[in-house]
PDB file of C-alpha atoms and ligand atoms in Angstrom:
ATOM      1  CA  UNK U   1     -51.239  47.123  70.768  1.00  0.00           C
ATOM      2  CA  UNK U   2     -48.719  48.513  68.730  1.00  0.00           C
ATOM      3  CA  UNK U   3     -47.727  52.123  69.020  1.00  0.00           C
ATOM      4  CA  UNK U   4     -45.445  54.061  66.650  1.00  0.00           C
ATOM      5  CA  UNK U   5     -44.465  57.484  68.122  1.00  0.00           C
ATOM      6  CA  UNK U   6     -42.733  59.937  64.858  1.00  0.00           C
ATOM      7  CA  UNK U   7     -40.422  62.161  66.832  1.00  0.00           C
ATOM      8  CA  UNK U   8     -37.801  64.472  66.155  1.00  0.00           C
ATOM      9  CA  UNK U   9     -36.409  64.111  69.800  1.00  0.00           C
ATOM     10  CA  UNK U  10     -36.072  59.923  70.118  1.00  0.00           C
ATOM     11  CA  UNK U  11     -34.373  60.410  73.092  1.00  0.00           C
ATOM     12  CA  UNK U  12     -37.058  61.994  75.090  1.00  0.00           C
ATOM     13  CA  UNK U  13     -38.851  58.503  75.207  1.00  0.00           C
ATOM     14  CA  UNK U  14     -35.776  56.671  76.645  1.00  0.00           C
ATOM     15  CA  UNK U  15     -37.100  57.450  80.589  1.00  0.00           C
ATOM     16  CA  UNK U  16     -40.711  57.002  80.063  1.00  0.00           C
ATOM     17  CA  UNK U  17     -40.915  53.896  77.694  1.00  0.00           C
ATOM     18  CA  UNK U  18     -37.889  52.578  80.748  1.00  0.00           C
ATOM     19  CA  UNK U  19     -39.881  52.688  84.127  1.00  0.00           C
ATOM     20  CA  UNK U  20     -43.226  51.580  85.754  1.00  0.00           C
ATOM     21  CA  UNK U  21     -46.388  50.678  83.922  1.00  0.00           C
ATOM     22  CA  UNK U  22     -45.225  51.566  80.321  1.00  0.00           C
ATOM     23  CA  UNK U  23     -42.278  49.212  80.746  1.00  0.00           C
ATOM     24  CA  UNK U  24     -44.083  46.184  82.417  1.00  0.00           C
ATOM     25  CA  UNK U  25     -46.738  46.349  79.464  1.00  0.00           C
ATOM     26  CA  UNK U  26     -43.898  46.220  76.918  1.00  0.00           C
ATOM     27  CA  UNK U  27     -42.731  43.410  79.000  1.00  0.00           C
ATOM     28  CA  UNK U  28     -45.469  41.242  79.343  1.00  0.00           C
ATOM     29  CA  UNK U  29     -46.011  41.866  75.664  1.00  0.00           C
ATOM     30  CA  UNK U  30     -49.175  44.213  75.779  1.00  0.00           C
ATOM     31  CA  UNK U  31     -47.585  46.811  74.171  1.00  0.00           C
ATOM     32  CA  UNK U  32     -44.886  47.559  71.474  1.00  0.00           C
ATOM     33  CA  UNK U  33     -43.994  50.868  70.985  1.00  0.00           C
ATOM     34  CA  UNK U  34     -41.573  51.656  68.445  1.00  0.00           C
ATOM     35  CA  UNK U  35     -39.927  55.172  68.394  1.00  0.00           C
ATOM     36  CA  UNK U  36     -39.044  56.532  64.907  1.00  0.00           C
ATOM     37  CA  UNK U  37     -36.928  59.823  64.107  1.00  0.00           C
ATOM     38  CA  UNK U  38     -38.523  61.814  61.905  1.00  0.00           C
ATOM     39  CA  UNK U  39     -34.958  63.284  60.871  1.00  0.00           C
ATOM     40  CA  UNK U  40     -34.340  60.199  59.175  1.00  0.00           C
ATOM     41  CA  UNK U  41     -36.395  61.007  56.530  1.00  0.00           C
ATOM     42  CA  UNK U  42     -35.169  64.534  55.735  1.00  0.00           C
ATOM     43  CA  UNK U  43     -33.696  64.753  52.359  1.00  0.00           C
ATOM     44  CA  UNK U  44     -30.279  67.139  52.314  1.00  0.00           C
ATOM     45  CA  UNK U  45     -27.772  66.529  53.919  1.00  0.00           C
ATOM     46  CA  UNK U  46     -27.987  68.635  56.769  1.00  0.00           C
ATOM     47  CA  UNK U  47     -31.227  66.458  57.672  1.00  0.00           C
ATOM     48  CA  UNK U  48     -32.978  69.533  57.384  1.00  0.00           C
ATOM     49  CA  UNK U  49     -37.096  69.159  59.220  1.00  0.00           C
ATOM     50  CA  UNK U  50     -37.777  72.793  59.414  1.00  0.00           C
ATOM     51  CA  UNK U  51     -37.711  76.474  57.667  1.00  0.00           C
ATOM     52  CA  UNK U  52     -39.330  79.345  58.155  1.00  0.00           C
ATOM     53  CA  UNK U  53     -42.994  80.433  57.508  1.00  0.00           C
ATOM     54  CA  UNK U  54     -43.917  81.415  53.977  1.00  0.00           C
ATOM     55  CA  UNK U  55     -45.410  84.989  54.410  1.00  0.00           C
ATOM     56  CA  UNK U  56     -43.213  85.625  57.524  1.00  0.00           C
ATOM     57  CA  UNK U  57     -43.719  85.391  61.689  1.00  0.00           C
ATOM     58  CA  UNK U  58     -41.900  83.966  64.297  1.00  0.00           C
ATOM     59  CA  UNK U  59     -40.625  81.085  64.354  1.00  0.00           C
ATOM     60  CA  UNK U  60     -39.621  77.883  62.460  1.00  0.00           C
ATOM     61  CA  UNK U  61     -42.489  75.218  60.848  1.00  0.00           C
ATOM     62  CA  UNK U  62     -42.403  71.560  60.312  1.00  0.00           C
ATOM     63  CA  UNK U  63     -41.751  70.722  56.593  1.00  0.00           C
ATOM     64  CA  UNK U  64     -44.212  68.246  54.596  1.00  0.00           C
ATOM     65  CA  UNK U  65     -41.826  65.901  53.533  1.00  0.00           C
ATOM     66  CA  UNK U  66     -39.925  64.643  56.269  1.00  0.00           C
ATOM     67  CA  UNK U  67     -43.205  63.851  58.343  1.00  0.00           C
ATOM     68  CA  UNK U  68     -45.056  62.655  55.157  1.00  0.00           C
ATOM     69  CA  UNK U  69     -42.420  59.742  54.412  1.00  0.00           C
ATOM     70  CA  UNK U  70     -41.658  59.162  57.929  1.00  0.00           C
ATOM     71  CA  UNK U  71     -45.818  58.538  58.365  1.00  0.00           C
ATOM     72  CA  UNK U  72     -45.716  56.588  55.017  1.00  0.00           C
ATOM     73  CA  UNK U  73     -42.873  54.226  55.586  1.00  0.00           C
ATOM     74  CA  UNK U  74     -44.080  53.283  59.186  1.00  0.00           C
ATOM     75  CA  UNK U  75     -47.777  52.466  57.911  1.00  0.00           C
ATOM     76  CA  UNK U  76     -45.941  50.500  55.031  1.00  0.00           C
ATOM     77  CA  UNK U  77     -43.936  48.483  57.951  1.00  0.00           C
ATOM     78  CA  UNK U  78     -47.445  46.512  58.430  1.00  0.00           C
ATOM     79  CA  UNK U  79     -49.706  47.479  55.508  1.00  0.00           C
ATOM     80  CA  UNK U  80     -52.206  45.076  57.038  1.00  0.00           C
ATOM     81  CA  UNK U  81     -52.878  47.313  59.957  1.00  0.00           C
ATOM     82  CA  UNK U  82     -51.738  51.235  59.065  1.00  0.00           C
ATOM     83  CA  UNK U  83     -53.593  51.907  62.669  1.00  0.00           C
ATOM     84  CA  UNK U  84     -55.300  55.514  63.903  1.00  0.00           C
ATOM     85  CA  UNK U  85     -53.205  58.388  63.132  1.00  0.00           C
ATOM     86  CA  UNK U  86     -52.970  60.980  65.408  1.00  0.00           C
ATOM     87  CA  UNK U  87     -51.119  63.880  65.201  1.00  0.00           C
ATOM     88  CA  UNK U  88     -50.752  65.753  68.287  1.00  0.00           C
ATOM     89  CA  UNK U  89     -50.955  69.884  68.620  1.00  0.00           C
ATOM     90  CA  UNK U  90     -53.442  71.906  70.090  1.00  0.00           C
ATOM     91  CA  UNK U  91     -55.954  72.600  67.813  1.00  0.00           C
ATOM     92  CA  UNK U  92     -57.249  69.098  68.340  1.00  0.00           C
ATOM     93  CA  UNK U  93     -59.811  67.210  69.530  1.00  0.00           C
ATOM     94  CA  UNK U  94     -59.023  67.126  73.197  1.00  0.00           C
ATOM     95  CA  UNK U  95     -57.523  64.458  74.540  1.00  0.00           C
ATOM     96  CA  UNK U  96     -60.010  63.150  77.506  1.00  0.00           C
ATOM     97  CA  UNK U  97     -60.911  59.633  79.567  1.00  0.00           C
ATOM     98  CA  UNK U  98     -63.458  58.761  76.534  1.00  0.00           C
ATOM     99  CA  UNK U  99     -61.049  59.223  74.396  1.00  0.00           C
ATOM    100  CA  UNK U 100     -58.469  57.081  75.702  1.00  0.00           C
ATOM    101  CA  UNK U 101     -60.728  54.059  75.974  1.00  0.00           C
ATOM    102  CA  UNK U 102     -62.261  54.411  72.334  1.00  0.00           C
ATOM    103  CA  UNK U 103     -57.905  54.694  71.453  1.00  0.00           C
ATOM    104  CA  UNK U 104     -57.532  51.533  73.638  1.00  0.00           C
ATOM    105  CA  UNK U 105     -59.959  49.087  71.471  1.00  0.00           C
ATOM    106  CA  UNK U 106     -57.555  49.767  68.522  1.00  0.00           C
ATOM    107  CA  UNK U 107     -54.267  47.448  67.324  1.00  0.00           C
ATOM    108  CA  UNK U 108     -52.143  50.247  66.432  1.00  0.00           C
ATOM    109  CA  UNK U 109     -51.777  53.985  66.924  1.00  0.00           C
ATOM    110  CA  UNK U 110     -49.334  55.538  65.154  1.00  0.00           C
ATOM    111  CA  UNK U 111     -48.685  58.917  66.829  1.00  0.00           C
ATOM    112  CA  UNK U 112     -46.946  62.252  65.068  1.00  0.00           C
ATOM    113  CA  UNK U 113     -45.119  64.711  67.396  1.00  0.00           C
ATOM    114  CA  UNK U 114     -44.935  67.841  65.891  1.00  0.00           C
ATOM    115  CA  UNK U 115     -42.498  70.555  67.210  1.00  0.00           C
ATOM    116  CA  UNK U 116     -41.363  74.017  66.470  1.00  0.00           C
ATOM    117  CA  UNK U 117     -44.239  76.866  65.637  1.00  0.00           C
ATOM    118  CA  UNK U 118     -46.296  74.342  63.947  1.00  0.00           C
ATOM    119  CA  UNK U 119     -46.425  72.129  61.108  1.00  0.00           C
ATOM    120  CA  UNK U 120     -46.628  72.639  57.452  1.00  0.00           C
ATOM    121  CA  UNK U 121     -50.856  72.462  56.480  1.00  0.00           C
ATOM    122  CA  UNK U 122     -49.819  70.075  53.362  1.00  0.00           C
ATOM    123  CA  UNK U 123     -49.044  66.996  55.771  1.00  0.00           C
ATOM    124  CA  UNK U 124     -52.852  67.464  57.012  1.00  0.00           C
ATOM    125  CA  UNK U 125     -54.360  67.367  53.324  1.00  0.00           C
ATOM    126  CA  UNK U 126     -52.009  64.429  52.817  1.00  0.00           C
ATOM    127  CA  UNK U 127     -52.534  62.492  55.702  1.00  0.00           C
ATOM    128  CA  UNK U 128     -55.809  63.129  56.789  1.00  0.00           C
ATOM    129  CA  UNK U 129     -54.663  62.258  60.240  1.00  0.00           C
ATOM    130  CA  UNK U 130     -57.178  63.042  63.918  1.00  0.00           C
ATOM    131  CA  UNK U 131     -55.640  65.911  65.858  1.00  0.00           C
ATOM    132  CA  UNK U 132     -55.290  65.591  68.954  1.00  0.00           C
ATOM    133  CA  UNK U 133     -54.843  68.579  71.759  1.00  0.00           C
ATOM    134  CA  UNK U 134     -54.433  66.937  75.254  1.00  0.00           C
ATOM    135  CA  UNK U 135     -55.295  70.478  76.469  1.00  0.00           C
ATOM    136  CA  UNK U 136     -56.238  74.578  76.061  1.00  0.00           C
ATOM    137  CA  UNK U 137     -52.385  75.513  76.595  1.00  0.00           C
ATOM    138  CA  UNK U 138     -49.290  75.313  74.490  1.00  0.00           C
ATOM    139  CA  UNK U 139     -46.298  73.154  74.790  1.00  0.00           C
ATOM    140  CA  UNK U 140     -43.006  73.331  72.522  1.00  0.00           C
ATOM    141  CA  UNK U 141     -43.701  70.135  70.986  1.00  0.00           C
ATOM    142  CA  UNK U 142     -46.312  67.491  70.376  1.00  0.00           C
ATOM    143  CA  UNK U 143     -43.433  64.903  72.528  1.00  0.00           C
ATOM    144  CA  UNK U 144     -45.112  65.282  75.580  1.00  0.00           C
ATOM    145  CA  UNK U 145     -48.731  64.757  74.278  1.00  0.00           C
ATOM    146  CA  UNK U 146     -47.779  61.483  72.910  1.00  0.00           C
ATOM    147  CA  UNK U 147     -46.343  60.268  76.255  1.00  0.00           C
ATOM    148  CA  UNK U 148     -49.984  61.792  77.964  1.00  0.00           C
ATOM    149  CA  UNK U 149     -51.981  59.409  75.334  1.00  0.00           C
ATOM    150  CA  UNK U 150     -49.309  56.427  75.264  1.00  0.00           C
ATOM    151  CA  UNK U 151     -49.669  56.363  79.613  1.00  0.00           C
ATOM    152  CA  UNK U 152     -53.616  57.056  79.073  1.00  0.00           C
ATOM    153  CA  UNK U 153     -54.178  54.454  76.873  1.00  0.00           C
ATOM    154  CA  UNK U 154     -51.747  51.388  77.615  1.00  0.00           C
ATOM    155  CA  UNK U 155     -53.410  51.213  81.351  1.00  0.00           C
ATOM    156  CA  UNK U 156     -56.241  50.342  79.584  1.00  0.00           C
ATOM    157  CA  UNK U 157     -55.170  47.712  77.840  1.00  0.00           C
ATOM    158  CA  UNK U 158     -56.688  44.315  79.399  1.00  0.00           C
ATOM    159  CA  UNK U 159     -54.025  42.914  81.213  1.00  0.00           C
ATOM    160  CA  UNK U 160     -51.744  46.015  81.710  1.00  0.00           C
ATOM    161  CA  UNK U 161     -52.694  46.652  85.174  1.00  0.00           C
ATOM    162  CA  UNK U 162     -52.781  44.020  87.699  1.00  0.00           C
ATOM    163  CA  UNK U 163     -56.788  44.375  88.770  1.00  0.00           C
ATOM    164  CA  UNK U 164     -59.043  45.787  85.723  1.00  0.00           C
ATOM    165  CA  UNK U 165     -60.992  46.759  88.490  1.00  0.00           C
ATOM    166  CA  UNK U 166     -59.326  50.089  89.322  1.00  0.00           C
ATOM    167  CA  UNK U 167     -59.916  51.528  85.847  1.00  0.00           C
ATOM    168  CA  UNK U 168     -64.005  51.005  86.364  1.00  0.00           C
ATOM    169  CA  UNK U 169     -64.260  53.283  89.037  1.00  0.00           C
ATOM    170  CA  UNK U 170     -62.063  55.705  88.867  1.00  0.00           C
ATOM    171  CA  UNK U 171     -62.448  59.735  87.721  1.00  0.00           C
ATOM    172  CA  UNK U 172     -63.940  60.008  84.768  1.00  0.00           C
ATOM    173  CA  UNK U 173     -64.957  56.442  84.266  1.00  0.00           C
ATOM    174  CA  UNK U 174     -69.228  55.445  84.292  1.00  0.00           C
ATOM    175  CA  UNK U 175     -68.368  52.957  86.997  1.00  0.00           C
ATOM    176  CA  UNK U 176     -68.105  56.252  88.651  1.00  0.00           C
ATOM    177  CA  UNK U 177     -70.816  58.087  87.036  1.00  0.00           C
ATOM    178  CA  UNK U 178     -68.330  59.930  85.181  1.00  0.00           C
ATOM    179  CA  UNK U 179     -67.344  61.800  88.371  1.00  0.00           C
ATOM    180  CA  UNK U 180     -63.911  62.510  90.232  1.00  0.00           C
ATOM    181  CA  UNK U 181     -63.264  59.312  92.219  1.00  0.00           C
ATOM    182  CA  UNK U 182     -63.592  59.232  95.905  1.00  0.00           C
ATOM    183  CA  UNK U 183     -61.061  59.779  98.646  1.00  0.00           C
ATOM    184  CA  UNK U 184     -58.690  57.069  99.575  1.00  0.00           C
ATOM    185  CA  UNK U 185     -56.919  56.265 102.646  1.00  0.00           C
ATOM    186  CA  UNK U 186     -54.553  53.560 104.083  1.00  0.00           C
ATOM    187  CA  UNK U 187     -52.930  52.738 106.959  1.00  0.00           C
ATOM    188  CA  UNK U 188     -52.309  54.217 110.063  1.00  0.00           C
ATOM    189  CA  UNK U 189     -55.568  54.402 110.933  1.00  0.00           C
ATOM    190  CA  UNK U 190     -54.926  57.827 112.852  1.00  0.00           C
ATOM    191  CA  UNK U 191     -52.348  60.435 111.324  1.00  0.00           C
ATOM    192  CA  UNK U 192     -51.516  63.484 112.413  1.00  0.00           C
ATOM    193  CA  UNK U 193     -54.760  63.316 114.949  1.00  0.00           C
ATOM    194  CA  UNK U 194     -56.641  62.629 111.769  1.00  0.00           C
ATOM    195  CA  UNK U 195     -58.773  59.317 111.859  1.00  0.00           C
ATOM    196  CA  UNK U 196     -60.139  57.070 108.533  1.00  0.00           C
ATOM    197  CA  UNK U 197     -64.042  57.503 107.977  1.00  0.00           C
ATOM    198  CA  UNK U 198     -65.155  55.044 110.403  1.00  0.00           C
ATOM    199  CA  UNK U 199     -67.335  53.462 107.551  1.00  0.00           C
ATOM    200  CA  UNK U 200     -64.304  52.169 105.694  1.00  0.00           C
ATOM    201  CA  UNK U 201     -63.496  49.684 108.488  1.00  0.00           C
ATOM    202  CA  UNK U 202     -66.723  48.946 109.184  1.00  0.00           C
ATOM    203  CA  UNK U 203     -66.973  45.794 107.222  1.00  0.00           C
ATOM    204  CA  UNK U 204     -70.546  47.045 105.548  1.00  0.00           C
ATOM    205  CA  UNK U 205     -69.587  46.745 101.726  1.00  0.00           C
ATOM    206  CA  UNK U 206     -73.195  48.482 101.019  1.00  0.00           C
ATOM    207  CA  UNK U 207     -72.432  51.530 103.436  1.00  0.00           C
ATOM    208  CA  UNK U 208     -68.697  52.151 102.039  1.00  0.00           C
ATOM    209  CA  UNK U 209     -70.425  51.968  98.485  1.00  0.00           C
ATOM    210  CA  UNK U 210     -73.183  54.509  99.407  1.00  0.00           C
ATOM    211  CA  UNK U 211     -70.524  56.616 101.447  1.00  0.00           C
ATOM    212  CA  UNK U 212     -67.639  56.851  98.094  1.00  0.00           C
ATOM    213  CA  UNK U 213     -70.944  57.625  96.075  1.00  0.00           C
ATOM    214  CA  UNK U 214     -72.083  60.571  97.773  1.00  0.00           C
ATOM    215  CA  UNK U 215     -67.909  61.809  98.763  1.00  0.00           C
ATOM    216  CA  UNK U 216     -67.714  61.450  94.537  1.00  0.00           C
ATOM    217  CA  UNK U 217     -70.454  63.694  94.529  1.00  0.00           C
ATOM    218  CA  UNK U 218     -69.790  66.064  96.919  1.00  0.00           C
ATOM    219  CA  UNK U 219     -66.108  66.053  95.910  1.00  0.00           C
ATOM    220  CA  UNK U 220     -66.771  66.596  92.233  1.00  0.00           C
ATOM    221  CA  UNK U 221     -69.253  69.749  93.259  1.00  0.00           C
ATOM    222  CA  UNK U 222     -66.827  71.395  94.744  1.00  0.00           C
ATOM    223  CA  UNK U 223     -63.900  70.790  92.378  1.00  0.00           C
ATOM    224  CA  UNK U 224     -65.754  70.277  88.585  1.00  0.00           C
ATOM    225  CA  UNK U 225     -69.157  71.532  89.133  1.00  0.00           C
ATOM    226  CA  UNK U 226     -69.241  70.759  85.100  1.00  0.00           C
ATOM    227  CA  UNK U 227     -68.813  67.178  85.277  1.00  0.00           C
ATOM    228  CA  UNK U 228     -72.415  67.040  87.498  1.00  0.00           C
ATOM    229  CA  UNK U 229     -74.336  68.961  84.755  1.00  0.00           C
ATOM    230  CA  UNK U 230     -72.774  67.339  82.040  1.00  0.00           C
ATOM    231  CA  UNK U 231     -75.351  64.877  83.843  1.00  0.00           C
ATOM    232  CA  UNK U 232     -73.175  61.878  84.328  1.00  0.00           C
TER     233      UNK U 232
HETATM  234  N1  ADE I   1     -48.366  70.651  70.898  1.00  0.00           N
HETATM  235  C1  ADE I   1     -48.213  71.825  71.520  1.00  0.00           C
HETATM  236  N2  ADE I   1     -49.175  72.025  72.430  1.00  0.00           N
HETATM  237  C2  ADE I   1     -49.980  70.911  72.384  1.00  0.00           C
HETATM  238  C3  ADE I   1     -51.145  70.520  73.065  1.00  0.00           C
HETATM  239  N3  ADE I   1     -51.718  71.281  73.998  1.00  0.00           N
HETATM  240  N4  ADE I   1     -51.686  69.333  72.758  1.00  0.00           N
HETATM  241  C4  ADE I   1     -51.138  68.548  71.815  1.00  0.00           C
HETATM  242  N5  ADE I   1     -50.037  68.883  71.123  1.00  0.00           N
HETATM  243  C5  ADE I   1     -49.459  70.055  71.402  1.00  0.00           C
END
C-alpha cells in the first residue's frame, strides 16, 4: 500500500514512520508512505496556508489553494491509482475497526491533515474527499488522526504482522464476535499471590476457547455494554 500523508507539520511523522511496526512494514516493503508539506504549495512568498475566517471568529482557517494543489499534484504522481482520499477532522465518519479493514483492501490512501480552526469549505466541493473523525473530541490538527489510521490500517496489511492470526480475534474483530478481546496472561504463573486461570495451562484447546468466549463476554458487559446489543 501506498500512503501519502498532506501535512503542514512533516516533521511530526519523523518518530512514528521511524520505530516498531510502521517502520518494519516500510521495510519489508508493505508499505510506502510518503510525507508531503502542504506549505510547498502556497503561492506568496511568505508560504502563506492560512487567514482568517470570512465573517469573523476565532481563529485562523486552512486556505483552498494550498491543500487543493498539494492533493492534485500527489494524485498526478501516479494517475493510474489517485487512491481513497481522506481528509481527517471531526465531523467525519468515525474512524472504527470496520473501517480500518475496508481502508486496508485499498492500494493507496492519500490522507489530508488539516490544522488550525478548520479548513476552507471550497477544498470539500473540489475534492470530494471521505471525512474522517477518529473520534467525538477535538484535536489541534488532523496530524494525529492520520498517524491513528496509518497504525490502524498498515497492521492489517497481509504480511505486516508476523502471525495474521492476532488480528482475527482481537477487539472489535468477528473472530471475536465483534467484542473486546479476552484477558491475557504470561509468565510467572503466580504474581503478586495472583495465579493464571488454571484453564489456560490445562492443555484443553476446547475449554480455553469456551473460557476467552464467555471472559469476552463478560468483559465487554461490563466495559461496552453497546457492543453486546449492537448484537455482534
Ligand atoms: N482534527 C481535529 N480533531 C479531529 C478528530 N477528532 N478527528 C479527525 N481529525 C480531527
Amino acid at each position: 500500500m501506498r500512503v501519502d500523508i498532506l501535512t503542514i507539520f512533516p516533521s511530526m511523522f519523523i518518530g512514528v514512520l521511524g520505530e516498531s511496526i510502521l517502520k518494519i512494514a516500510q521495510e519489508k516493503n508493505k508499505l510506502r508512505v510518503v510525507v508531503t508539506d502542504m506549505r510547498d504549495f502556497a503561492t506568496d512568498r511568505h508560504k502563506k496556508v492560512d487567514d482568517r475566517p470570512y465573517g469573523g471568529g476565532p481563529g485562523m482557517v486552512m486556505m483552498a489553494g494550498p491543500v487543493v494543489q498539494a492533493v492534485r499534484a500527489v494524485r498526478a504522481a501516479e494517475p493510474a491509482d489517485p487512491g481513497r482520499l481522506l481528509l481527517l477532522c471531526p465531523r467525519g465518519r468515525v474512524f472504527d475497526q470496520p473501517f480500518a479493514r475496508e481502508l486496508a483492501q485499498a492500494s493507496r490512501l492519500v490522507m489530508v491533515a488539516a490544522h488550525y480552526e478548520g479548513y476552507d469549505e471550497r477544498i470539500v466541493e473540489c475534492l470530494q474527499p471521505e471525512l474522517v473523525s477518529i473520534g467525538d473530541y477535538v484535536l489541534t490538527g488532523g496530524e494525529l488522526p492520520a498517524m491513528v489510521v496509518l497504525d490502524a490500517v498498515a497492521r492489517l496489511l497481509p504480511g505486516v504482522l508476523g502471525d495474521e492470526q492476532s488480528t482475527v480475534s482481537e477487539s472489535f474483530s468477528p473472530g471475536n464476535e465483534g467484542l473486546l478481546e479476552y484477558p491475557q496472561y504470561t509468565r510467572p504463573a503466580v504474581f503478586e499471590g495472583r495465579a493464571v486461570p488454571e484453564v489456560l495451562s490445562s492443555g484443553d484447546h476446547a475449554k480455553v476457547a469456551a473460557w476467552r468466549r464467555e471472559q469476552a463476554r463478560l468483559l465487554s458487559a461490563r466495559q461496552r455494554p453497546d457492543l453486546l446489543s449492537a448484537g455482534c
